[in-house]
Amino acid sequence: MTRKNIISANWTDTVCRANGINIHYLRTGGNKPTLVALHGLTGSGACWSQLARELEDHYDIIMPDARGHGQSSAPLHGYTYQDHANDVIELIRTLDIQSPYLLGHSMGGMTAAMVASRLGFAIEGIVLADPTFISPEWQGQLDEREAVKQHRQILRASKSELFKEAKAKYRYRSSEMLEHIVQARFRTNPRAFDVLIPPHPEFDELVRNIYVPTLLVLGSEGIVSAETARELHALNPDLQYKLIPDVGHGLPYDEPVRLAAAVDAFLKPTLNTTQRVETQSRFSAYAANVM
């Protein structure tokens, strides 16, 4: 692969100690509302780079690598959604982030929903991009051992070979995005696939217990159906949903610009200075209750 300047030079590239492990993250910075972006399985914080460039003028975007991914630690155990949520909550606490917004894709979407359900009004708003809201029946069909086997087979190829294959298969994805994806795949520890082991969190209960504005972004060929979105809206009227046509599960990879526009359009109305001042003091109380 041809190395490009794929990470902006003015972004922070560092590590935070959380729950006894190192969590690596990228951060766009600035005195702006904070948006914490959580990637999916086999991804990394860098996979948000294109979307982050679309939004960094308006948000301080933090893009952590989940445990077992990217440059974060890969402990021997602890890959449930609860563990991932604990890491995000500890990251928010350690970095002293007040009233953040959350954005999550796939595995990161489920994690974001769990964090929001626990932190209540300490979160300003949440965007879920085709999260892993799947039925118990579908969960039963997941086999983390088979996923690990496939992962190891993929890693037998060189990065250059994998990049060429991905370029041929996903011709609409930019070369920069494919480089991030390939790099993230090679940095995914096989233990990370333990998150596939059921039971998964009951996503309808999570949604029922989110008390801040929520946007569910669907791909027309993604995991979460419009029917499921309507059912979740009925459970929680604060949840809105938006369908992006002609795209599947890889929303941040295939449509980073359109996803960024959806995120910005949804979050802008919530950027109310009075509301932010009122809620800034809430995080400490909520964090103390859930830690």
PDB file of C-alpha atoms in Angstrom:
ATOM      1  CA  MET A   1       0.000   0.000   0.000  1.00  0.00           C
ATOM      2  CA  THR A   2       1.107   3.545  -0.635  1.00  0.00           C
ATOM      3  CA  ARG A   3       1.327   5.394   2.626  1.00  0.00           C
ATOM      4  CA  LYS A   4      -0.664   8.624   2.707  1.00  0.00           C
ATOM      5  CA  ASN A   5      -1.049  11.430   5.213  1.00  0.00           C
ATOM      6  CA  ILE A   6      -4.210   9.770   6.490  1.00  0.00           C
ATOM      7  CA  ILE A   7      -4.301  11.269   9.980  1.00  0.00           C
ATOM      8  CA  SER A   8      -4.476  15.051  10.296  1.00  0.00           C
ATOM      9  CA  ALA A   9      -1.289  16.461  11.780  1.00  0.00           C
ATOM     10  CA  ASN A  10      -3.157  18.683  14.269  1.00  0.00           C
ATOM     11  CA  TRP A  11      -5.099  15.796  15.826  1.00  0.00           C
ATOM     12  CA  THR A  12      -4.079  14.317  19.165  1.00  0.00           C
ATOM     13  CA  ASP A  13      -2.816  10.722  18.943  1.00  0.00           C
ATOM     14  CA  THR A  14      -2.418   9.369  22.465  1.00  0.00           C
ATOM     15  CA  VAL A  15      -3.393   6.829  25.132  1.00  0.00           C
ATOM     16  CA  CYS A  16      -5.669   6.988  28.157  1.00  0.00           C
ATOM     17  CA  ARG A  17      -5.463   4.551  31.073  1.00  0.00           C
ATOM     18  CA  ALA A  18      -8.939   3.135  31.753  1.00  0.00           C
ATOM     19  CA  ASN A  19     -10.049   0.063  33.699  1.00  0.00           C
ATOM     20  CA  GLY A  20      -6.479  -1.177  33.974  1.00  0.00           C
ATOM     21  CA  ILE A  21      -5.765  -1.099  30.221  1.00  0.00           C
ATOM     22  CA  ASN A  22      -4.506   1.415  27.677  1.00  0.00           C
ATOM     23  CA  ILE A  23      -7.154   2.921  25.411  1.00  0.00           C
ATOM     24  CA  HIS A  24      -5.619   4.554  22.360  1.00  0.00           C
ATOM     25  CA  TYR A  25      -7.562   7.382  20.754  1.00  0.00           C
ATOM     26  CA  LEU A  26      -7.445  10.115  18.153  1.00  0.00           C
ATOM     27  CA  ARG A  27      -8.881  13.531  18.977  1.00  0.00           C
ATOM     28  CA  THR A  28      -9.594  16.469  16.695  1.00  0.00           C
ATOM     29  CA  GLY A  29      -9.591  18.935  19.598  1.00  0.00           C
ATOM     30  CA  GLY A  30     -10.803  22.478  20.100  1.00  0.00           C
ATOM     31  CA  ASN A  31     -13.258  24.208  22.431  1.00  0.00           C
ATOM     32  CA  LYS A  32     -16.337  22.628  20.876  1.00  0.00           C
ATOM     33  CA  PRO A  33     -19.010  20.115  21.849  1.00  0.00           C
ATOM     34  CA  THR A  34     -17.428  16.681  22.238  1.00  0.00           C
ATOM     35  CA  LEU A  35     -18.478  13.743  20.072  1.00  0.00           C
ATOM     36  CA  VAL A  36     -17.186  10.294  21.077  1.00  0.00           C
ATOM     37  CA  ALA A  37     -17.184   7.979  18.048  1.00  0.00           C
ATOM     38  CA  LEU A  38     -17.154   4.201  18.638  1.00  0.00           C
ATOM     39  CA  HIS A  39     -16.162   1.863  15.808  1.00  0.00           C
ATOM     40  CA  GLY A  40     -17.345  -1.645  14.959  1.00  0.00           C
ATOM     41  CA  LEU A  41     -15.742  -5.065  15.273  1.00  0.00           C
ATOM     42  CA  THR A  42     -12.359  -5.284  13.444  1.00  0.00           C
ATOM     43  CA  GLY A  43     -12.359  -1.501  13.069  1.00  0.00           C
ATOM     44  CA  SER A  44     -10.410   1.254  14.823  1.00  0.00           C
ATOM     45  CA  GLY A  45     -10.780   4.888  15.718  1.00  0.00           C
ATOM     46  CA  ALA A  46      -8.934   5.823  12.525  1.00  0.00           C
ATOM     47  CA  CYS A  47     -11.803   4.366  10.496  1.00  0.00           C
ATOM     48  CA  TRP A  48     -13.773   7.501  11.443  1.00  0.00           C
ATOM     49  CA  SER A  49     -11.164   9.810   9.890  1.00  0.00           C
ATOM     50  CA  GLN A  50     -13.116  10.814   6.797  1.00  0.00           C
ATOM     51  CA  LEU A  51     -16.265  11.495   8.795  1.00  0.00           C
ATOM     52  CA  ALA A  52     -14.237  13.365  11.421  1.00  0.00           C
ATOM     53  CA  ARG A  53     -12.825  15.749   8.824  1.00  0.00           C
ATOM     54  CA  GLU A  54     -16.383  16.568   7.782  1.00  0.00           C
ATOM     55  CA  LEU A  55     -17.361  17.445  11.359  1.00  0.00           C
ATOM     56  CA  GLU A  56     -14.212  18.709  13.089  1.00  0.00           C
ATOM     57  CA  ASP A  57     -15.059  22.389  12.510  1.00  0.00           C
ATOM     58  CA  HIS A  58     -18.078  21.979  14.793  1.00  0.00           C
ATOM     59  CA  TYR A  59     -17.129  19.155  17.173  1.00  0.00           C
ATOM     60  CA  ASP A  60     -14.193  17.934  19.219  1.00  0.00           C
ATOM     61  CA  ILE A  61     -14.259  14.318  18.031  1.00  0.00           C
ATOM     62  CA  ILE A  62     -12.700  11.558  20.124  1.00  0.00           C
ATOM     63  CA  MET A  63     -12.122   8.267  18.277  1.00  0.00           C
ATOM     64  CA  PRO A  64     -10.979   5.508  20.648  1.00  0.00           C
ATOM     65  CA  ASP A  65      -9.781   2.041  19.672  1.00  0.00           C
ATOM     66  CA  ALA A  66     -11.871  -0.508  21.560  1.00  0.00           C
ATOM     67  CA  ARG A  67     -10.009  -3.048  23.664  1.00  0.00           C
ATOM     68  CA  GLY A  68      -8.493  -5.721  21.453  1.00  0.00           C
ATOM     69  CA  HIS A  69      -8.478  -3.329  18.504  1.00  0.00           C
ATOM     70  CA  GLY A  70      -6.030  -0.891  16.999  1.00  0.00           C
ATOM     71  CA  GLN A  71      -3.373   0.296  19.415  1.00  0.00           C
ATOM     72  CA  SER A  72      -5.399  -0.349  22.582  1.00  0.00           C
ATOM     73  CA  SER A  73      -4.575  -3.152  25.003  1.00  0.00           C
ATOM     74  CA  ALA A  74      -5.813  -6.680  24.355  1.00  0.00           C
ATOM     75  CA  PRO A  75      -6.414  -8.287  27.768  1.00  0.00           C
ATOM     76  CA  LEU A  76      -6.928 -12.029  28.053  1.00  0.00           C
ATOM     77  CA  HIS A  77     -10.578 -11.600  29.039  1.00  0.00           C
ATOM     78  CA  GLY A  78     -13.309  -8.971  29.109  1.00  0.00           C
ATOM     79  CA  TYR A  79     -14.872  -8.457  25.687  1.00  0.00           C
ATOM     80  CA  THR A  80     -18.572  -8.255  26.483  1.00  0.00           C
ATOM     81  CA  TYR A  81     -20.576  -5.169  25.619  1.00  0.00           C
ATOM     82  CA  GLN A  82     -20.585  -4.395  29.330  1.00  0.00           C
ATOM     83  CA  ASP A  83     -16.769  -4.327  29.280  1.00  0.00           C
ATOM     84  CA  HIS A  84     -16.713  -2.053  26.236  1.00  0.00           C
ATOM     85  CA  ALA A  85     -19.261   0.275  27.839  1.00  0.00           C
ATOM     86  CA  ASN A  86     -17.212   0.399  31.049  1.00  0.00           C
ATOM     87  CA  ASP A  87     -14.173   1.446  29.014  1.00  0.00           C
ATOM     88  CA  VAL A  88     -16.067   4.287  27.343  1.00  0.00           C
ATOM     89  CA  ILE A  89     -17.504   5.533  30.634  1.00  0.00           C
ATOM     90  CA  GLU A  90     -14.053   5.452  32.226  1.00  0.00           C
ATOM     91  CA  LEU A  91     -12.573   7.243  29.199  1.00  0.00           C
ATOM     92  CA  ILE A  92     -15.190   9.992  29.544  1.00  0.00           C
ATOM     93  CA  ARG A  93     -14.489  10.270  33.279  1.00  0.00           C
ATOM     94  CA  THR A  94     -10.700  10.241  32.963  1.00  0.00           C
ATOM     95  CA  LEU A  95     -10.638  12.847  30.207  1.00  0.00           C
ATOM     96  CA  ASP A  96     -13.164  14.926  32.184  1.00  0.00           C
ATOM     97  CA  ILE A  97     -15.503  15.213  29.223  1.00  0.00           C
ATOM     98  CA  GLN A  98     -18.636  17.164  30.061  1.00  0.00           C
ATOM     99  CA  SER A  99     -21.945  16.419  28.297  1.00  0.00           C
ATOM    100  CA  PRO A 100     -20.586  14.485  25.294  1.00  0.00           C
ATOM    101  CA  TYR A 101     -22.487  13.252  22.288  1.00  0.00           C
ATOM    102  CA  LEU A 102     -22.073   9.616  21.302  1.00  0.00           C
ATOM    103  CA  LEU A 103     -21.793   8.106  17.831  1.00  0.00           C
ATOM    104  CA  GLY A 104     -21.520   4.363  17.371  1.00  0.00           C
ATOM    105  CA  HIS A 105     -21.418   1.992  14.412  1.00  0.00           C
ATOM    106  CA  SER A 106     -22.232  -1.729  14.574  1.00  0.00           C
ATOM    107  CA  MET A 107     -20.596  -3.066  17.762  1.00  0.00           C
ATOM    108  CA  GLY A 108     -19.884   0.541  18.702  1.00  0.00           C
ATOM    109  CA  GLY A 109     -23.560   1.353  18.273  1.00  0.00           C
ATOM    110  CA  MET A 110     -24.616  -1.256  20.799  1.00  0.00           C
ATOM    111  CA  THR A 111     -21.865  -0.025  23.125  1.00  0.00           C
ATOM    112  CA  ALA A 112     -23.029   3.577  22.726  1.00  0.00           C
ATOM    113  CA  ALA A 113     -26.620   2.581  23.517  1.00  0.00           C
ATOM    114  CA  MET A 114     -25.467   0.829  26.683  1.00  0.00           C
ATOM    115  CA  VAL A 115     -23.399   3.855  27.753  1.00  0.00           C
ATOM    116  CA  ALA A 116     -26.305   6.233  27.130  1.00  0.00           C
ATOM    117  CA  SER A 117     -28.732   4.030  29.047  1.00  0.00           C
ATOM    118  CA  ARG A 118     -26.393   4.103  32.040  1.00  0.00           C
ATOM    119  CA  LEU A 119     -25.290   7.746  32.010  1.00  0.00           C
ATOM    120  CA  GLY A 120     -28.705   9.290  31.429  1.00  0.00           C
ATOM    121  CA  PHE A 121     -28.648  13.079  31.067  1.00  0.00           C
ATOM    122  CA  ALA A 122     -24.858  13.166  31.362  1.00  0.00           C
ATOM    123  CA  ILE A 123     -25.004  12.429  27.617  1.00  0.00           C
ATOM    124  CA  GLU A 124     -26.354  15.156  25.331  1.00  0.00           C
ATOM    125  CA  GLY A 125     -27.437  12.977  22.429  1.00  0.00           C
ATOM    126  CA  ILE A 126     -26.639   9.772  20.586  1.00  0.00           C
ATOM    127  CA  VAL A 127     -26.421   8.603  16.986  1.00  0.00           C
ATOM    128  CA  LEU A 128     -26.517   4.857  16.269  1.00  0.00           C
ATOM    129  CA  ALA A 129     -25.322   3.852  12.790  1.00  0.00           C
ATOM    130  CA  ASP A 130     -26.737   0.397  11.998  1.00  0.00           C
ATOM    131  CA  PRO A 131     -25.958  -0.975  15.478  1.00  0.00           C
ATOM    132  CA  THR A 132     -25.914  -4.708  16.218  1.00  0.00           C
ATOM    133  CA  PHE A 133     -29.570  -4.738  17.210  1.00  0.00           C
ATOM    134  CA  ILE A 134     -30.210  -8.348  16.210  1.00  0.00           C
ATOM    135  CA  SER A 135     -32.716 -10.926  17.362  1.00  0.00           C
ATOM    136  CA  PRO A 136     -31.878 -13.740  19.805  1.00  0.00           C
ATOM    137  CA  GLU A 137     -32.393 -16.168  16.913  1.00  0.00           C
ATOM    138  CA  TRP A 138     -29.762 -14.373  14.848  1.00  0.00           C
ATOM    139  CA  GLN A 139     -27.455 -14.236  17.846  1.00  0.00           C
ATOM    140  CA  GLY A 140     -27.704 -18.018  18.072  1.00  0.00           C
ATOM    141  CA  GLN A 141     -26.420 -18.299  14.517  1.00  0.00           C
ATOM    142  CA  LEU A 142     -23.268 -16.316  15.292  1.00  0.00           C
ATOM    143  CA  ASP A 143     -20.183 -18.441  15.865  1.00  0.00           C
ATOM    144  CA  GLU A 144     -17.234 -16.548  17.281  1.00  0.00           C
ATOM    145  CA  ARG A 145     -14.981 -19.559  16.648  1.00  0.00           C
ATOM    146  CA  GLU A 146     -15.800 -19.511  12.940  1.00  0.00           C
ATOM    147  CA  ALA A 147     -15.300 -15.739  12.892  1.00  0.00           C
ATOM    148  CA  VAL A 148     -11.866 -16.133  14.472  1.00  0.00           C
ATOM    149  CA  LYS A 149     -11.015 -18.850  11.954  1.00  0.00           C
ATOM    150  CA  GLN A 150     -11.965 -16.567   9.073  1.00  0.00           C
ATOM    151  CA  HIS A 151     -10.046 -13.716  10.690  1.00  0.00           C
ATOM    152  CA  ARG A 152      -6.876 -15.811  10.897  1.00  0.00           C
ATOM    153  CA  GLN A 153      -7.300 -16.880   7.265  1.00  0.00           C
ATOM    154  CA  ILE A 154      -7.598 -13.258   6.186  1.00  0.00           C
ATOM    155  CA  LEU A 155      -4.427 -12.364   8.062  1.00  0.00           C
ATOM    156  CA  ARG A 156      -2.446 -14.962   6.132  1.00  0.00           C
ATOM    157  CA  ALA A 157      -2.424 -12.526   3.235  1.00  0.00           C
ATOM    158  CA  SER A 158      -0.123  -9.529   3.216  1.00  0.00           C
ATOM    159  CA  LYS A 159      -1.521  -6.056   3.794  1.00  0.00           C
ATOM    160  CA  SER A 160      -0.890  -5.228   0.147  1.00  0.00           C
ATOM    161  CA  GLU A 161      -2.800  -8.297  -1.010  1.00  0.00           C
ATOM    162  CA  LEU A 162      -5.677  -7.555   1.317  1.00  0.00           C
ATOM    163  CA  PHE A 163      -5.772  -3.953   0.152  1.00  0.00           C
ATOM    164  CA  LYS A 164      -5.958  -5.026  -3.509  1.00  0.00           C
ATOM    165  CA  GLU A 165      -8.744  -7.484  -2.744  1.00  0.00           C
ATOM    166  CA  ALA A 166     -10.686  -4.858  -0.819  1.00  0.00           C
ATOM    167  CA  LYS A 167     -10.174  -2.313  -3.598  1.00  0.00           C
ATOM    168  CA  ALA A 168     -11.648  -4.730  -6.119  1.00  0.00           C
ATOM    169  CA  LYS A 169     -14.566  -5.700  -3.873  1.00  0.00           C
ATOM    170  CA  TYR A 170     -15.410  -2.255  -2.496  1.00  0.00           C
ATOM    171  CA  ARG A 171     -14.667  -0.040  -5.455  1.00  0.00           C
ATOM    172  CA  TYR A 172     -16.708   2.859  -4.053  1.00  0.00           C
ATOM    173  CA  ARG A 173     -14.622   3.095  -0.886  1.00  0.00           C
ATOM    174  CA  SER A 174     -11.729   5.520  -0.979  1.00  0.00           C
ATOM    175  CA  SER A 175      -8.174   4.238  -0.902  1.00  0.00           C
ATOM    176  CA  GLU A 176      -7.672   6.081   2.377  1.00  0.00           C
ATOM    177  CA  MET A 177     -10.650   4.339   3.949  1.00  0.00           C
ATOM    178  CA  LEU A 178      -9.517   0.937   2.710  1.00  0.00           C
ATOM    179  CA  GLU A 179      -6.079   1.509   4.179  1.00  0.00           C
ATOM    180  CA  HIS A 180      -7.618   2.263   7.571  1.00  0.00           C
ATOM    181  CA  ILE A 181      -9.814  -0.837   7.347  1.00  0.00           C
ATOM    182  CA  VAL A 182      -6.942  -3.123   6.370  1.00  0.00           C
ATOM    183  CA  GLN A 183      -4.684  -1.724   9.078  1.00  0.00           C
ATOM    184  CA  ALA A 184      -7.455  -2.138  11.652  1.00  0.00           C
ATOM    185  CA  ARG A 185      -8.083  -5.723  10.600  1.00  0.00           C
ATOM    186  CA  PHE A 186      -4.420  -6.616  11.109  1.00  0.00           C
ATOM    187  CA  ARG A 187      -4.497  -4.998  14.544  1.00  0.00           C
ATOM    188  CA  THR A 188      -7.637  -6.847  15.732  1.00  0.00           C
ATOM    189  CA  ASN A 189      -6.833  -9.438  18.377  1.00  0.00           C
ATOM    190  CA  PRO A 190      -8.755 -12.727  17.951  1.00  0.00           C
ATOM    191  CA  ARG A 191     -10.062 -12.332  21.511  1.00  0.00           C
ATOM    192  CA  ALA A 192     -12.087  -9.348  20.335  1.00  0.00           C
ATOM    193  CA  PHE A 193     -14.515 -11.753  18.642  1.00  0.00           C
ATOM    194  CA  ASP A 194     -15.692 -12.867  22.082  1.00  0.00           C
ATOM    195  CA  VAL A 195     -18.187  -9.997  21.815  1.00  0.00           C
ATOM    196  CA  LEU A 196     -20.151 -12.220  19.432  1.00  0.00           C
ATOM    197  CA  ILE A 197     -20.892 -14.763  22.176  1.00  0.00           C
ATOM    198  CA  PRO A 198     -24.569 -14.516  23.168  1.00  0.00           C
ATOM    199  CA  PRO A 199     -26.549 -13.400  24.967  1.00  0.00           C
ATOM    200  CA  HIS A 200     -26.234  -9.836  23.745  1.00  0.00           C
ATOM    201  CA  PRO A 201     -27.830  -6.914  25.586  1.00  0.00           C
ATOM    202  CA  GLU A 202     -31.587  -6.576  25.072  1.00  0.00           C
ATOM    203  CA  PHE A 203     -31.474  -3.586  22.780  1.00  0.00           C
ATOM    204  CA  ASP A 204     -35.145  -2.716  23.188  1.00  0.00           C
ATOM    205  CA  GLU A 205     -34.620  -2.303  26.925  1.00  0.00           C
ATOM    206  CA  LEU A 206     -31.538  -0.179  26.306  1.00  0.00           C
ATOM    207  CA  VAL A 207     -33.488   2.090  23.969  1.00  0.00           C
ATOM    208  CA  ARG A 208     -36.355   2.319  26.452  1.00  0.00           C
ATOM    209  CA  ASN A 209     -33.878   3.636  29.037  1.00  0.00           C
ATOM    210  CA  ILE A 210     -32.217   6.302  26.893  1.00  0.00           C
ATOM    211  CA  TYR A 211     -33.491   9.743  27.920  1.00  0.00           C
ATOM    212  CA  VAL A 212     -31.714  11.987  25.423  1.00  0.00           C
ATOM    213  CA  PRO A 213     -32.351  12.677  21.728  1.00  0.00           C
ATOM    214  CA  THR A 214     -31.442   9.593  19.699  1.00  0.00           C
ATOM    215  CA  LEU A 215     -30.984   9.087  15.977  1.00  0.00           C
ATOM    216  CA  LEU A 216     -30.919   5.617  14.459  1.00  0.00           C
ATOM    217  CA  VAL A 217     -29.322   5.698  10.993  1.00  0.00           C
ATOM    218  CA  LEU A 218     -30.165   2.753   8.760  1.00  0.00           C
ATOM    219  CA  GLY A 219     -28.699   1.525   5.518  1.00  0.00           C
ATOM    220  CA  SER A 220     -31.310   0.192   3.134  1.00  0.00           C
ATOM    221  CA  GLU A 221     -29.333  -3.067   3.030  1.00  0.00           C
ATOM    222  CA  GLY A 222     -28.071  -3.033   6.605  1.00  0.00           C
ATOM    223  CA  ILE A 223     -28.763  -5.010   9.776  1.00  0.00           C
ATOM    224  CA  VAL A 224     -31.520  -2.937  11.364  1.00  0.00           C
ATOM    225  CA  SER A 225     -34.768  -2.889   9.404  1.00  0.00           C
ATOM    226  CA  ALA A 226     -37.196   0.001   9.071  1.00  0.00           C
ATOM    227  CA  GLU A 227     -39.738  -2.150  10.899  1.00  0.00           C
ATOM    228  CA  THR A 228     -37.394  -2.501  13.876  1.00  0.00           C
ATOM    229  CA  ALA A 229     -36.770   1.246  13.783  1.00  0.00           C
ATOM    230  CA  ARG A 230     -40.513   1.931  13.951  1.00  0.00           C
ATOM    231  CA  GLU A 231     -40.889  -0.455  16.878  1.00  0.00           C
ATOM    232  CA  LEU A 232     -38.060   1.263  18.744  1.00  0.00           C
ATOM    233  CA  HIS A 233     -39.614   4.670  18.084  1.00  0.00           C
ATOM    234  CA  ALA A 234     -42.839   3.370  19.615  1.00  0.00           C
ATOM    235  CA  LEU A 235     -40.876   2.331  22.711  1.00  0.00           C
ATOM    236  CA  ASN A 236     -39.048   5.650  22.909  1.00  0.00           C
ATOM    237  CA  PRO A 237     -40.557   8.661  21.081  1.00  0.00           C
ATOM    238  CA  ASP A 238     -37.247  10.524  21.531  1.00  0.00           C
ATOM    239  CA  LEU A 239     -35.729   8.101  19.021  1.00  0.00           C
ATOM    240  CA  GLN A 240     -35.832   9.246  15.412  1.00  0.00           C
ATOM    241  CA  TYR A 241     -34.601   7.227  12.470  1.00  0.00           C
ATOM    242  CA  LYS A 242     -33.220   8.024   9.055  1.00  0.00           C
ATOM    243  CA  LEU A 243     -32.758   5.695   6.104  1.00  0.00           C
ATOM    244  CA  ILE A 244     -29.781   6.156   3.779  1.00  0.00           C
ATOM    245  CA  PRO A 245     -30.597   4.326   0.543  1.00  0.00           C
ATOM    246  CA  ASP A 246     -28.306   2.117  -1.516  1.00  0.00           C
ATOM    247  CA  VAL A 247     -25.905   1.294   1.315  1.00  0.00           C
ATOM    248  CA  GLY A 248     -25.461  -1.674   3.615  1.00  0.00           C
ATOM    249  CA  HIS A 249     -23.925  -2.170   7.029  1.00  0.00           C
ATOM    250  CA  GLY A 250     -20.730  -0.254   6.205  1.00  0.00           C
ATOM    251  CA  LEU A 251     -22.206   3.220   6.588  1.00  0.00           C
ATOM    252  CA  PRO A 252     -19.033   4.980   7.841  1.00  0.00           C
ATOM    253  CA  TYR A 253     -16.978   3.258   5.151  1.00  0.00           C
ATOM    254  CA  ASP A 254     -19.240   3.678   2.128  1.00  0.00           C
ATOM    255  CA  GLU A 255     -21.015   6.938   2.950  1.00  0.00           C
ATOM    256  CA  PRO A 256     -18.918   8.932   5.456  1.00  0.00           C
ATOM    257  CA  VAL A 257     -20.031  12.260   3.985  1.00  0.00           C
ATOM    258  CA  ARG A 258     -23.743  11.437   4.008  1.00  0.00           C
ATOM    259  CA  LEU A 259     -23.486   9.942   7.485  1.00  0.00           C
ATOM    260  CA  ALA A 260     -21.641  13.045   8.713  1.00  0.00           C
ATOM    261  CA  ALA A 261     -24.385  15.247   7.262  1.00  0.00           C
ATOM    262  CA  ALA A 262     -27.044  13.183   9.046  1.00  0.00           C
ATOM    263  CA  VAL A 263     -25.121  13.394  12.334  1.00  0.00           C
ATOM    264  CA  ASP A 264     -24.637  17.162  12.043  1.00  0.00           C
ATOM    265  CA  ALA A 265     -28.243  17.854  11.036  1.00  0.00           C
ATOM    266  CA  PHE A 266     -29.490  15.867  14.015  1.00  0.00           C
ATOM    267  CA  LEU A 267     -27.104  17.220  16.637  1.00  0.00           C
ATOM    268  CA  LYS A 268     -27.173  20.901  15.682  1.00  0.00           C
ATOM    269  CA  PRO A 269     -30.640  21.581  17.151  1.00  0.00           C
ATOM    270  CA  THR A 270     -29.468  20.137  20.485  1.00  0.00           C
ATOM    271  CA  LEU A 271     -26.476  22.488  20.686  1.00  0.00           C
ATOM    272  CA  ASN A 272     -28.308  24.791  23.065  1.00  0.00           C
ATOM    273  CA  THR A 273     -25.960  26.728  25.324  1.00  0.00           C
ATOM    274  CA  THR A 274     -28.410  26.887  28.209  1.00  0.00           C
ATOM    275  CA  GLN A 275     -29.058  23.162  28.069  1.00  0.00           C
ATOM    276  CA  ARG A 276     -25.341  22.416  28.044  1.00  0.00           C
ATOM    277  CA  VAL A 277     -24.683  24.625  31.076  1.00  0.00           C
ATOM    278  CA  GLU A 278     -27.541  22.977  32.969  1.00  0.00           C
ATOM    279  CA  THR A 279     -26.324  19.456  32.233  1.00  0.00           C
ATOM    280  CA  GLN A 280     -22.577  19.936  32.713  1.00  0.00           C
ATOM    281  CA  SER A 281     -22.866  19.317  36.450  1.00  0.00           C
ATOM    282  CA  ARG A 282     -24.802  16.066  35.959  1.00  0.00           C
ATOM    283  CA  PHE A 283     -21.969  13.865  34.775  1.00  0.00           C
ATOM    284  CA  SER A 284     -20.225  13.545  38.118  1.00  0.00           C
ATOM    285  CA  ALA A 285     -23.418  12.436  39.844  1.00  0.00           C
ATOM    286  CA  TYR A 286     -24.313   9.887  37.161  1.00  0.00           C
ATOM    287  CA  ALA A 287     -20.751   8.602  36.881  1.00  0.00           C
ATOM    288  CA  ALA A 288     -20.552   8.145  40.644  1.00  0.00           C
ATOM    289  CA  ASN A 289     -23.683   5.993  40.530  1.00  0.00           C
ATOM    290  CA  VAL A 290     -22.582   3.731  37.669  1.00  0.00           C
ATOM    291  CA  MET A 291     -18.872   3.251  38.291  1.00  0.00           C
TER     292      MET A 291
END
